[in-house]
Short mmCIF file of C-alpha atoms and ligand atoms in Angstrom, two decimals:
data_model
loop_
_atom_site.label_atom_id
_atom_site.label_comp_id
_atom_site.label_asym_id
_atom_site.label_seq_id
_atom_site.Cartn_x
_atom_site.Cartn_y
_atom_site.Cartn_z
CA UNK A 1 115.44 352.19 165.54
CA UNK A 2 118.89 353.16 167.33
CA UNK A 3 117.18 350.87 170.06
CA UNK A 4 117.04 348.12 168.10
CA UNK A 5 120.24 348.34 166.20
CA UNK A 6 121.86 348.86 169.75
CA UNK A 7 120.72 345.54 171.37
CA UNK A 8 121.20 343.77 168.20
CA UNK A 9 124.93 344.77 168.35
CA UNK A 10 125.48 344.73 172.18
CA UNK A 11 123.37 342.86 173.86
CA UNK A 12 124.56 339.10 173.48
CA UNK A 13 127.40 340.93 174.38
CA UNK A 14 126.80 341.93 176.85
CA UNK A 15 125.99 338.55 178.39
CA UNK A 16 129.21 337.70 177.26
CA UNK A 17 132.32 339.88 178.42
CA UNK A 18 132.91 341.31 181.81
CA UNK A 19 133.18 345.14 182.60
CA UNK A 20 136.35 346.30 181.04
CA UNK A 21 136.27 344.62 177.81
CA UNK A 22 131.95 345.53 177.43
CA UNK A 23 133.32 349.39 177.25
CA UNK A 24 135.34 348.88 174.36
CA UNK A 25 132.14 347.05 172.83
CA UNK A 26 129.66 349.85 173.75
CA UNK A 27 132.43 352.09 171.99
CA UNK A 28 132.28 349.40 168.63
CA UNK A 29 128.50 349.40 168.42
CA UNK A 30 128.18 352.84 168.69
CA UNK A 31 130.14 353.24 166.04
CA UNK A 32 128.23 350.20 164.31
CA UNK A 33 125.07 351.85 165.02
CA UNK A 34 125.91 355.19 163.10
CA UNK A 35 126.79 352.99 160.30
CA UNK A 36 123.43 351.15 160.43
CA UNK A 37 121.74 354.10 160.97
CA UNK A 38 122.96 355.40 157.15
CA UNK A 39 122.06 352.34 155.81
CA UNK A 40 118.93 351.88 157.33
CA UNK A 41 117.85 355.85 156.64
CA UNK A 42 118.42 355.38 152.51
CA UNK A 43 116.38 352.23 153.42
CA UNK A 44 113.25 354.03 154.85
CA UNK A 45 113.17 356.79 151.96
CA UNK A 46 112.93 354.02 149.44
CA UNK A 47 110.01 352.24 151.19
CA UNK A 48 106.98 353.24 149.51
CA UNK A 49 103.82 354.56 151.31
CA UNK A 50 101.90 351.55 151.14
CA UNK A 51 104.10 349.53 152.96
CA UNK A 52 104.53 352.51 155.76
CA UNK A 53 101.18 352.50 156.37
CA UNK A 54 100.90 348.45 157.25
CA UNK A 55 102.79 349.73 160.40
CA UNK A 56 99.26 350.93 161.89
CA UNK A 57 98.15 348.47 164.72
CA UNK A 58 95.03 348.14 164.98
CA UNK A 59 93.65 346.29 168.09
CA UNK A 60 90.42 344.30 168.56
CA UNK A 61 88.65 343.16 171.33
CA UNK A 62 86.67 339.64 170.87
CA UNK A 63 84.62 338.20 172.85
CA UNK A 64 83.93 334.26 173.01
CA UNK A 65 82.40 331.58 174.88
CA UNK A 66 84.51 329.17 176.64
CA UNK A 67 83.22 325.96 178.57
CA UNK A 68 84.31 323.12 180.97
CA UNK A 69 82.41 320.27 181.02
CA UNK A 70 83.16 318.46 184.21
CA UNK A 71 81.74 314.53 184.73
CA UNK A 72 81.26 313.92 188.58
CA UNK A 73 83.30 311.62 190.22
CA UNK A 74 83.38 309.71 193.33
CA UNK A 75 84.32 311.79 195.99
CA UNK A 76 83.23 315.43 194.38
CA UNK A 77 81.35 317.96 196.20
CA UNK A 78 79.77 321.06 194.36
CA UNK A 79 82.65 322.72 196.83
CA UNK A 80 85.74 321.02 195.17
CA UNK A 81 84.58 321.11 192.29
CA UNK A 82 83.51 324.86 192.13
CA UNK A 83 87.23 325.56 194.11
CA UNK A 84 88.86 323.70 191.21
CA UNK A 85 87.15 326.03 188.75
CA UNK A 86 89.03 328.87 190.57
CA UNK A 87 85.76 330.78 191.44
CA UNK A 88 85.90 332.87 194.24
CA UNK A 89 84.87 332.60 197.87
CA UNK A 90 82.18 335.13 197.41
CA UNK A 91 80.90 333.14 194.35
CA UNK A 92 81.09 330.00 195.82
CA UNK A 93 78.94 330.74 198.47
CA UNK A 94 76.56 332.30 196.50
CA UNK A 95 76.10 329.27 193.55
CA UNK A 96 76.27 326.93 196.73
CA UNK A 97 73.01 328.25 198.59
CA UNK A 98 71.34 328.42 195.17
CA UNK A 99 71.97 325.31 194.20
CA UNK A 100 71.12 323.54 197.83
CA UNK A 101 67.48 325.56 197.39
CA UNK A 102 67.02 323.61 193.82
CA UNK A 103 68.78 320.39 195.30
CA UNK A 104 71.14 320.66 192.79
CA UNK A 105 73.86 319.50 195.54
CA UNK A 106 73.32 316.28 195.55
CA UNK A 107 76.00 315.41 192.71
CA UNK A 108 75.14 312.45 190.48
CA UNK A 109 78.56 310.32 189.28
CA UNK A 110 78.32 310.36 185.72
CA UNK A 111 76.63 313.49 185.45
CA UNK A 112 78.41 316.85 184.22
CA UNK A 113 78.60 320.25 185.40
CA UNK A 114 79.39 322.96 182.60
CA UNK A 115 81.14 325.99 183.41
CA UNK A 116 80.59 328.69 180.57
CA UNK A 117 82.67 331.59 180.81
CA UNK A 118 83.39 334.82 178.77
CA UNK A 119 86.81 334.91 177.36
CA UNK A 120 88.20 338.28 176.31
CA UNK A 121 91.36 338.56 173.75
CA UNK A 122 92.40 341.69 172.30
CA UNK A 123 93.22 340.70 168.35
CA UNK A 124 96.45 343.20 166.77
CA UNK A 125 96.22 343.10 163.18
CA UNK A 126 95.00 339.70 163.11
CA UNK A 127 97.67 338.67 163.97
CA UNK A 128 98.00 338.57 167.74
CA UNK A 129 95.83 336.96 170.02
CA UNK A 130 96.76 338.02 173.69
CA UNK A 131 94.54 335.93 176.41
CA UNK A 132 93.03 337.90 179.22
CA UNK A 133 90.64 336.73 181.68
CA UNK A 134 87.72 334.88 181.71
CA UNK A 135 84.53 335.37 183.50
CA UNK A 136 82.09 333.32 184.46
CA UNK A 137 78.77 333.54 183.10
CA UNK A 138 76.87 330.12 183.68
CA UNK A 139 76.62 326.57 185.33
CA UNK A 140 74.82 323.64 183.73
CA UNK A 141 73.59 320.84 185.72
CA UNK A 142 73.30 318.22 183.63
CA UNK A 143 69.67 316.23 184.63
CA UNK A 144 69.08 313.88 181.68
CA UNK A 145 70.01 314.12 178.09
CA UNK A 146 67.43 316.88 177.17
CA UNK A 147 67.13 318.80 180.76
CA UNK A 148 69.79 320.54 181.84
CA UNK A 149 69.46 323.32 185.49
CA UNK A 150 71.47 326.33 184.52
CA UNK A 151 72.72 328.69 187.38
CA UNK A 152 72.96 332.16 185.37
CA UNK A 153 75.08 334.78 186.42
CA UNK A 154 74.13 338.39 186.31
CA UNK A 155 76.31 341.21 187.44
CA UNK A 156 76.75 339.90 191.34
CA UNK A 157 73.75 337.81 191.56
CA UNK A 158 72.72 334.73 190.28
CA UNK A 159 69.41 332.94 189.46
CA UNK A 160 68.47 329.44 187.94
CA UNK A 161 66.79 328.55 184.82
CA UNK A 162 65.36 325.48 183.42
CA UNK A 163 67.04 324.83 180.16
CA UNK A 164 65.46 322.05 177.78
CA UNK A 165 67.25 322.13 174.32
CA UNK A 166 70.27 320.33 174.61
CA UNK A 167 73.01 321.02 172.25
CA UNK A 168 74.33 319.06 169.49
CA UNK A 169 77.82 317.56 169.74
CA UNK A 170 79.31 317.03 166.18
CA UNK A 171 83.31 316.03 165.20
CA UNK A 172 84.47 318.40 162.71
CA UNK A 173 88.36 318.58 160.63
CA UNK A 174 89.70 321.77 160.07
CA UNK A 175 92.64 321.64 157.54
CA UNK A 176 94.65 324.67 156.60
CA UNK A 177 98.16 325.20 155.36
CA UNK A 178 99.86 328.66 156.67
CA UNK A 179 100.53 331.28 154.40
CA UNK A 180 102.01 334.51 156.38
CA UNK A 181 100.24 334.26 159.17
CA UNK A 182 99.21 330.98 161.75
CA UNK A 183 96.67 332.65 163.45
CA UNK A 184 95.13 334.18 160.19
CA UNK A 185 95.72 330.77 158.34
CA UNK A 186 93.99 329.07 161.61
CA UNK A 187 90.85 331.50 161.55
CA UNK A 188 90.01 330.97 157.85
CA UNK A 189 89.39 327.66 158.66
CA UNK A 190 86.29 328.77 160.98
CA UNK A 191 87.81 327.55 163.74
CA UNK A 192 87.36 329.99 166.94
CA UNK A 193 89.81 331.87 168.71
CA UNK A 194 89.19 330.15 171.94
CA UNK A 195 89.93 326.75 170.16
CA UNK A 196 93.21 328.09 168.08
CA UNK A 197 94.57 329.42 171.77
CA UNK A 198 94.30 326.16 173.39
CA UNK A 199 95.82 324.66 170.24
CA UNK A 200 98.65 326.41 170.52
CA UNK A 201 98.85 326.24 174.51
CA UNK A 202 98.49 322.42 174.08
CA UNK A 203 101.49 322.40 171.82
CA UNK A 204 103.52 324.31 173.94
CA UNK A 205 105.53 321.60 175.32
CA UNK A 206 106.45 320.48 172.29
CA UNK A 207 106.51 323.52 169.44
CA UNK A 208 107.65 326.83 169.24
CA UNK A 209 105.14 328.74 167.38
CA UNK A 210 107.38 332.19 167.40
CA UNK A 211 109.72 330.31 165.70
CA UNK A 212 109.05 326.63 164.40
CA UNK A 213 106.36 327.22 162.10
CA UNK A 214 106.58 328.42 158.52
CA UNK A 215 105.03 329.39 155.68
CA UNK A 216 103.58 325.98 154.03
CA UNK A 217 103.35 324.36 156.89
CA UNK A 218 100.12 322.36 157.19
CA UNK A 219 97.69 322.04 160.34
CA UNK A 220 94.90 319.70 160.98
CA UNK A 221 92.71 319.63 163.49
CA UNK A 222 90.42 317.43 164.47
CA UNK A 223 87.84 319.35 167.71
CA UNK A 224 84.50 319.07 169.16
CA UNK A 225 81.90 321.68 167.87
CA UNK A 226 78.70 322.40 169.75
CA UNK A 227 75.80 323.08 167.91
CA UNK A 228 72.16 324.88 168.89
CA UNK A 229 68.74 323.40 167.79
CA UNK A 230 69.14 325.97 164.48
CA UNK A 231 72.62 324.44 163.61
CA UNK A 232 74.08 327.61 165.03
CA UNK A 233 77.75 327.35 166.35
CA UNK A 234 77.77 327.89 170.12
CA UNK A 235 81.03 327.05 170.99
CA UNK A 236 83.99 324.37 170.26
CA UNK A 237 85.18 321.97 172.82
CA UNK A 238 87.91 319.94 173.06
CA UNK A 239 90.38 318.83 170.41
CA UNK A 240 90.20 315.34 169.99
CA UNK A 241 93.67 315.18 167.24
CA UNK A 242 95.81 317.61 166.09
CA UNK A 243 98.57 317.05 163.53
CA UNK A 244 101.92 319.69 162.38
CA UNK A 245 103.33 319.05 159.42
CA UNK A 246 106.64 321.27 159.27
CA UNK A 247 110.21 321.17 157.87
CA UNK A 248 109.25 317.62 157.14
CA UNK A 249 108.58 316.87 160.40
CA UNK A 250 104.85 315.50 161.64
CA UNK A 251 103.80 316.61 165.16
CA UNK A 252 100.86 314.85 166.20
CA UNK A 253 98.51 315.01 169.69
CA UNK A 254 95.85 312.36 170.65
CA UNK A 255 93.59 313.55 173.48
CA UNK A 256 93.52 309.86 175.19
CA UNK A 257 93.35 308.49 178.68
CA UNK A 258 94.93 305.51 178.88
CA UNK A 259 92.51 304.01 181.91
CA UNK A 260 89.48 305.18 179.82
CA UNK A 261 88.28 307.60 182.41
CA UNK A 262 86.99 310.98 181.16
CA UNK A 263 89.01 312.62 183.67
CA UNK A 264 92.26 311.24 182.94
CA UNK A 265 92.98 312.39 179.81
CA UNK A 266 96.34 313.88 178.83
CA UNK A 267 98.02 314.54 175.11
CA UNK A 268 99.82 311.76 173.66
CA UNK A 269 102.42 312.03 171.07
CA UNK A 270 102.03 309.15 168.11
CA UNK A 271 104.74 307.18 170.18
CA UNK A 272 102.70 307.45 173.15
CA UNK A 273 104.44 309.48 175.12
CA UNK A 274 102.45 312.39 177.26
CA UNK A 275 103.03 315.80 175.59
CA UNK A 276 103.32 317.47 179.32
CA UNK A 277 107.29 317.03 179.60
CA UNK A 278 109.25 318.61 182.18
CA UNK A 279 110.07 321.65 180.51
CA UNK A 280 107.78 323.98 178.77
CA UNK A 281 109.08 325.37 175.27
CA UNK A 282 107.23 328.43 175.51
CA UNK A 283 106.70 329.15 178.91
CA UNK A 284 104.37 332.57 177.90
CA UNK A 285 101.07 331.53 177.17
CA UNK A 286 100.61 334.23 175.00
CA UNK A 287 99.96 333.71 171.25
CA UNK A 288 102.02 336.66 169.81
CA UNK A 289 103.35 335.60 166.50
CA UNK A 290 104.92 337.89 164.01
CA UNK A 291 104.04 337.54 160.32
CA UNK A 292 107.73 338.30 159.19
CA UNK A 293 109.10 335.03 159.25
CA UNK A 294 112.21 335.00 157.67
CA UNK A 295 113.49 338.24 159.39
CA UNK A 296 112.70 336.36 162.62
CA UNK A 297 115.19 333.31 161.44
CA UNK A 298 117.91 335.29 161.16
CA UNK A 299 117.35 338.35 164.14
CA UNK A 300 120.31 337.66 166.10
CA UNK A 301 118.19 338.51 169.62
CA UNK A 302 115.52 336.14 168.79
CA UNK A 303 117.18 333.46 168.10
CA UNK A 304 119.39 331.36 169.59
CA UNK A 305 122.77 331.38 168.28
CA UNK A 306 126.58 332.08 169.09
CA UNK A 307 126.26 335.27 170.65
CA UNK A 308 122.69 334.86 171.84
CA UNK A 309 122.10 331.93 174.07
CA UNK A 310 118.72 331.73 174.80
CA UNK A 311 115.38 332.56 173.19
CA UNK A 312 112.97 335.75 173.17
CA UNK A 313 109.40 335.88 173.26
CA UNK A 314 107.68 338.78 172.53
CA UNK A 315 104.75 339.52 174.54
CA UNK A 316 103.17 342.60 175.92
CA UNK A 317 104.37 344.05 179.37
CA UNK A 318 102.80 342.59 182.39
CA UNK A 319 102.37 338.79 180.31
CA UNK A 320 103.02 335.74 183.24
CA UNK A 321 105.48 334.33 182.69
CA UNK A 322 105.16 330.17 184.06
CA UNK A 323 107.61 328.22 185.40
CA UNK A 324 108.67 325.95 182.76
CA UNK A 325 109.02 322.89 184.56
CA UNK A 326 108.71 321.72 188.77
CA UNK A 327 111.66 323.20 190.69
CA UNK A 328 112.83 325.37 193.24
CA UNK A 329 113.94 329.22 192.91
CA UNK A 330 117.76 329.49 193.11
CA UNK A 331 117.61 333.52 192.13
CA UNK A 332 115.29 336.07 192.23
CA UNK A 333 116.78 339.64 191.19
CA UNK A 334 118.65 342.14 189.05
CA UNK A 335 121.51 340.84 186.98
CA UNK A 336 123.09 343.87 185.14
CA UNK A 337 122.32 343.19 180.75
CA UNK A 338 119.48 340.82 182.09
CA UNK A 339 117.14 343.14 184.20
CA UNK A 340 114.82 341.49 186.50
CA UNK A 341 115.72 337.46 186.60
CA UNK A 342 113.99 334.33 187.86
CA UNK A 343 116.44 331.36 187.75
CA UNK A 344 115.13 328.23 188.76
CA UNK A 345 116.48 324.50 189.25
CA UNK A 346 114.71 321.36 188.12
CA UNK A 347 117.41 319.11 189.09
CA UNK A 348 121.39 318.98 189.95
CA UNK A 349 122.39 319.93 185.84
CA UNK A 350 119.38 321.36 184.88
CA UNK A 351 117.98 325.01 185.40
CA UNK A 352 115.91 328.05 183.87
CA UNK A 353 116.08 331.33 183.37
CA UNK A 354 114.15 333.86 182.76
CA UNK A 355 115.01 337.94 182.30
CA UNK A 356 113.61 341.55 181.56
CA UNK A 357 110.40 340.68 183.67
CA UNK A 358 108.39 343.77 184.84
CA UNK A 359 107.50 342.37 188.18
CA UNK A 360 107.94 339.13 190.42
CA UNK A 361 105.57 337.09 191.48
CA UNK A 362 104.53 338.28 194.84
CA UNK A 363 105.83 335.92 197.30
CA UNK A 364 108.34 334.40 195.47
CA UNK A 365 111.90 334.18 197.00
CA UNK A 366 115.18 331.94 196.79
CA UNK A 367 114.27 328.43 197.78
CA UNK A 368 110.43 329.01 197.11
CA UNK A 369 109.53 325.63 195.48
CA UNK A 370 107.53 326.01 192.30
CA UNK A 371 104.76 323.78 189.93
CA UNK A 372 105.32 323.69 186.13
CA UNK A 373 102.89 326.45 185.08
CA UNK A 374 102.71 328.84 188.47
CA UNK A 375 103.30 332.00 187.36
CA UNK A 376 107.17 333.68 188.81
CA UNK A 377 106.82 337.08 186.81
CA UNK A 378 105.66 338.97 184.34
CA UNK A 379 107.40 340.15 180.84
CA UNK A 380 109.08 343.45 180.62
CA UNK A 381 111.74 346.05 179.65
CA UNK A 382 113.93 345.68 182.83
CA UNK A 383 117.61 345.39 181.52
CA UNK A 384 119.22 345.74 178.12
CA UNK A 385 116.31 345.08 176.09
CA UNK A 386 114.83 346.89 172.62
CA UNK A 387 111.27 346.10 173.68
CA UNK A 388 109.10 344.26 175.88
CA UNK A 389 109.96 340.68 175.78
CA UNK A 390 110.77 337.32 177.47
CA UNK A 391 114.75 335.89 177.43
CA UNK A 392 114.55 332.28 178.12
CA UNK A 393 117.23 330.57 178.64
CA UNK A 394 117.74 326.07 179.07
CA UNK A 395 121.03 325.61 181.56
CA UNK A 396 122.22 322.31 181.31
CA UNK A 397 125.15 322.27 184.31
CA UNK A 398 125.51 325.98 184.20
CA UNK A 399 125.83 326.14 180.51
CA UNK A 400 123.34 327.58 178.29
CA UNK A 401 121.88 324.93 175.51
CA UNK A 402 119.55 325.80 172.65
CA UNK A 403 115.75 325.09 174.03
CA UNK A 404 115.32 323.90 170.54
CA UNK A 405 117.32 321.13 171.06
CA UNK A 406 116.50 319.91 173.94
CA UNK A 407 114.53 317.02 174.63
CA UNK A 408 112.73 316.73 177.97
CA UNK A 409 111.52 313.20 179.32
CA UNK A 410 107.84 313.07 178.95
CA UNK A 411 106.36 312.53 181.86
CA UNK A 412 104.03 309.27 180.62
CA UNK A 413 105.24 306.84 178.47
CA UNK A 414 102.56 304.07 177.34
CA UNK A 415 104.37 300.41 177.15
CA UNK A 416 103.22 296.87 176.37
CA UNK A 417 99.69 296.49 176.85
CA UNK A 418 98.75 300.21 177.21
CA UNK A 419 100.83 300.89 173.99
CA UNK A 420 98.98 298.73 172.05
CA UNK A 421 95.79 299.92 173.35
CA UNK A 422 96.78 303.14 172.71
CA UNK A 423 97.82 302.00 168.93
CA UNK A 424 94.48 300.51 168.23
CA UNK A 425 92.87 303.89 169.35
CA UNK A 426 95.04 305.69 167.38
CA UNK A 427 93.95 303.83 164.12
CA UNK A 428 90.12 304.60 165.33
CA UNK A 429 91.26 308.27 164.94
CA UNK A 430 93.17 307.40 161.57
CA UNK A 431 89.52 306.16 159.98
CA UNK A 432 88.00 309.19 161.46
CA UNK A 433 90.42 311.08 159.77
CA UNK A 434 89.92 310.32 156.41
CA UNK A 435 85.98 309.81 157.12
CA UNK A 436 85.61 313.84 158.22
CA UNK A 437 86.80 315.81 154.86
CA UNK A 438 87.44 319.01 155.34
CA UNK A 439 84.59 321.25 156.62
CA UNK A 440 82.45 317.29 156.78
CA UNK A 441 81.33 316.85 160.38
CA UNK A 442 79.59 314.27 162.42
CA UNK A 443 77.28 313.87 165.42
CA UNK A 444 79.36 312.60 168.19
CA UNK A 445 76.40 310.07 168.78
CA UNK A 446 77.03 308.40 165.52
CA UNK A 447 80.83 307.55 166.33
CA UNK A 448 80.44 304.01 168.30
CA UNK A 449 83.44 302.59 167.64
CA UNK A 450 86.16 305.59 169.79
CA UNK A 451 85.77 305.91 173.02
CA UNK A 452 85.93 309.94 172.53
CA UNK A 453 85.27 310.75 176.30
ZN1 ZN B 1 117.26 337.43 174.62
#
C-alpha cells in the first residue's frame, strides 16, 4: 500500500526533476503518503468481507494443443524446416534418422508437415493467461488426404505411427461482447486459450489490450476449428478474420497473402495495409489484463499522461520483453528512477525504451543490432517501481510521445491491382460473415469460392 501510494506520487517525478529539487519531492510525498494512508485506512475498514476475499489468486495450470501446419516448398529439407520449428539439435537428429528409415525425407511440394506441441499457461483468476513454453509432442506427414505418418514423441525417444482418420477442418464465428473481463468474455465463447493468445499477440501491433479495450466492446472472430471423426474439438487453427469494435472504432485483420501462396500470408488491416508495423504496441507478449478497468484509466503510472510519459505493462518477473521494432542498442544499463534500461534506435528521431527489467538479454550490448521481436530483457522490479512491470516508453527525437498516438508505417501496403484483389477477397469474407451465425460452422471443403490457404 505505502508502495503504491509512493510511486504514484514520486515516481513520474522522479523522471522529471534532477537531484536537488527530487529531495524536496520525496519530502512532499511523504507527507502525501501519510495523508493517503488515513484515507485509504477508513477505506479498508468499510470494505466488506466479500469483497476482501476476491483478493485470493488462485492460479491454474492448462494444458492445450497447439499445431503448425507447414506446406512444403521448393527448396525445403526436413532440416530447415525442423530448424525453423526451433527444435533442438538433439531432436533434430533424432526425427531425422527416423524419418530417413520410413522415407519420410523425401519432402513432397504441396504436402504438409504438422508440428503438434503442448502449450502450458498458468490461468490467475481467469483472468490472466501467462504463455510458457511449448513442447513438442508430434509430427504429421501428410501422405494423402486420409493417411497421414506421425512421428510421436515420448519422453526422449521417438517412434512412428500410421495414422488413418484425418481430421475435419470446419470455419466457425465466435462473437462475444466484453463484460469485465476480455479473456473471460473470450472463453465463454468456446474459443481455446491457445486461439485467444494468438488473438491478442496478432493484435499487438495495433491494440493495447491493458488499456484499449472496455467493457461493451464487441469481438468477432472468425478461426479454423479441427474436428475428430466423433465431432470432438482437437484443436483450433488459424484465424482467418478478426474484427474490434471499441470506442466506436472497428479494428479489423484479414489473414491474406497477397501472391496467393500459403506461406505468404501476413494480417491485413481493411485498408490493406500489413498489421506488422515497425513498432510493436505491446512489446510483452504476455496476456495479463486486469478486470478493473476504470481504475486503470485514470492510475497515473499506467497511463500515459503529464507526469508519466510512457506506458506500464504488468507482467510477472522474468516476462521477455521484445524489441518493439528493428534497430540497434544505443543503452544497456542502470538509469537511477528507471532501474535496468534497454534503449534502442529505429532510426535518426525515433527510439525505445524500456525499464525495471530483471535481467538483460545475454549478449546484448551498445551497438548490438536487433530484429522486431528478439527478446533484450526480461520484466522486473529494478528501479522505482511498486511492482513487477514493464515502462515503455516511444522517443520521437529524444522526446517522449504517447505510444497511443503514434502511428507506425506498416510495413505492406496493397495498391492498384493487389488492392483490389485484396477488396474482392475481403467481400468473400464479408458473405462468410453473415453466412456463419454465431456458434454455425462449416467444413472448410464446402467454401469454394475463398481461397482460405
Ligand atoms: Zn512507468
Amino acid at each position: 500500500m505505502i508502495n503504491t501510494i509512493r510511486a504514484v506520487v514520486a515516481q513520474p517525478l522522479f523522471f522529471l526533476f534532477d537531484h536537488s529539487i527530487r529531495k524536496f519531492f520525496i519530502f512532499v510525498s511523504l507527507f502525501l503518503v501519510a495523508l493517503f494512508l488515513l484515507g485509504a485506512n477508513i477505506h479498508i475498514y468499510n470494505m466488506s468481507f466479500s469483497l476482501l476475499n476476491q483478493k485470493i489468486v488462485t492460479e491454474e495450470e492448462i494444458s492445450e494443443n497447439t499445431v503448425n501446419t507447414v506446406t512444403i516448398e521448393k527448396g525445403d529439407t526436413l532440416n530447415n524446416i525442423l530448424k525453423r520449428e526451433n527444435i533442438s539439435n538433439e531432436d533434430i537428429q533424432k526425427i531425422i534418422s527416423i524419418a530417413e528409415s520410413k522415407n519420410l525425407t523425401l519432402l513432397k511440394i504441396g504436402k504438409t508437415i504438422t508440428f503438434e506441441y503442448t502449450l502450458n499457461l498458468i490461468e490467475n483468476d481467469g483472468e490472466e493467461l501467462t504463455t510458457e513454453q511449448k513442447t513438442l509432442n508430434m509430427i504429421s506427414f501428410e501422405i494423402d488426404n486420409t493417411k497421414s505418418v506421425d512421428i510421436v514423441k515420448s519422453g526422449n525417444n521417438f517412434s512412428t505411427e500410421i495414422n488413418s482418420v484425418p481430421l475435419t477442418k470446419l470455419i466457425t464465428k465466435y462473437e462475444t461482447i466484453v463484460d469485465s473481463n476480455v479473456i473471460s468474455s473470450l472463453k465463454t465463447t468456446g474459443l481455446s486459450s491457445n486461439s485467444i493468445v494468438s488473438l491478442i499477440n496478432t493484435y499487438s501491433h495495433q491494440i493495447d489490450f491493458q488499456r484499449q479495450i472496455h467493457p461493451g466492446d464487441k469481438i468477432t472472430v472468425i478461426t479454423e476449428k479441427f474436428v475428430t471423426a466423433d465431432s470432438k474439438l482437437s484443436h483450433h487453427g488459424d484465424i482467418i478474420y478478426a474484427c474490434i469494435e471499441t470506442q466506436g472504432n472497428e479494428y479489423e485483420i484479414y489473414k491474406y497473402s497477397p501472391t496467393g501462396g500459403k506461406e505468404q500470408y501476413d494480417f491485413f488491416s481493411s485498408e490493406g495495409q500489413s498489421i506488422k508495423s515497425t513498432l510493436l504496441k505491446t512489446p510483452i507478449k504476455v496476456v495479463r489484463i486486469s478486470s478493473t478497468f476504470g481504475y486503470r484509466h485514470t492510475h497515473p503510472v499506467h497511463g500515459y499522461g503529464a507526469m508519466h510519459k510512457g506506458v506500464d505493462f504488468s507482467a510477472p518477473v522474468g516476462t521477455p520483453i521484445y524489441a518493439a521494432g528493428n534497430g540497434v542498442v544505443e543503452f544497456v544499463g542502470w538509469v537511477s528512477g528507471y532501474g535496468r534500461i534497454v534503449i534502442l534506435k529505429h532510426s535518426n528521431n525515433l527510439s525505445t525504451a524500456y525499464a525495471h527489467a530483471s535481467r538483460f538479454a545475454s549478449n546484448l550490448k551498445k551497438g548490438s543490432n536487433v530484429r522486431q521481436g528478439d527478446i533484450i530483457a526480461f520484466v522486473g522490479t529494478s528501479g522505482n517501481v511498486t511492482g513487477s512491470h514493464l515502462h515503455y516508453e516511444i522517443r520521437e527525437n529524444g522526446k517522449q510521445i504517447n505510444p497511443a498516438n503514434f502511428k507506425s508505417a506498416p510495413s505492406i501496403q496493397l495498391t492498384g491491382m493487389g488492392l483490389a484483389k485484396f477488396n474482392k477477397f475481403k467481400n468473400q469474407i464479408s458473405h462468410l460473415h453473415s453466412k456463419l451465425d454465431d456458434n454455425i460452422e462449416i467444413a472448410a471443403a464446402d467454401i469454394k469460392e475463398i481461397n482460405l490457404f
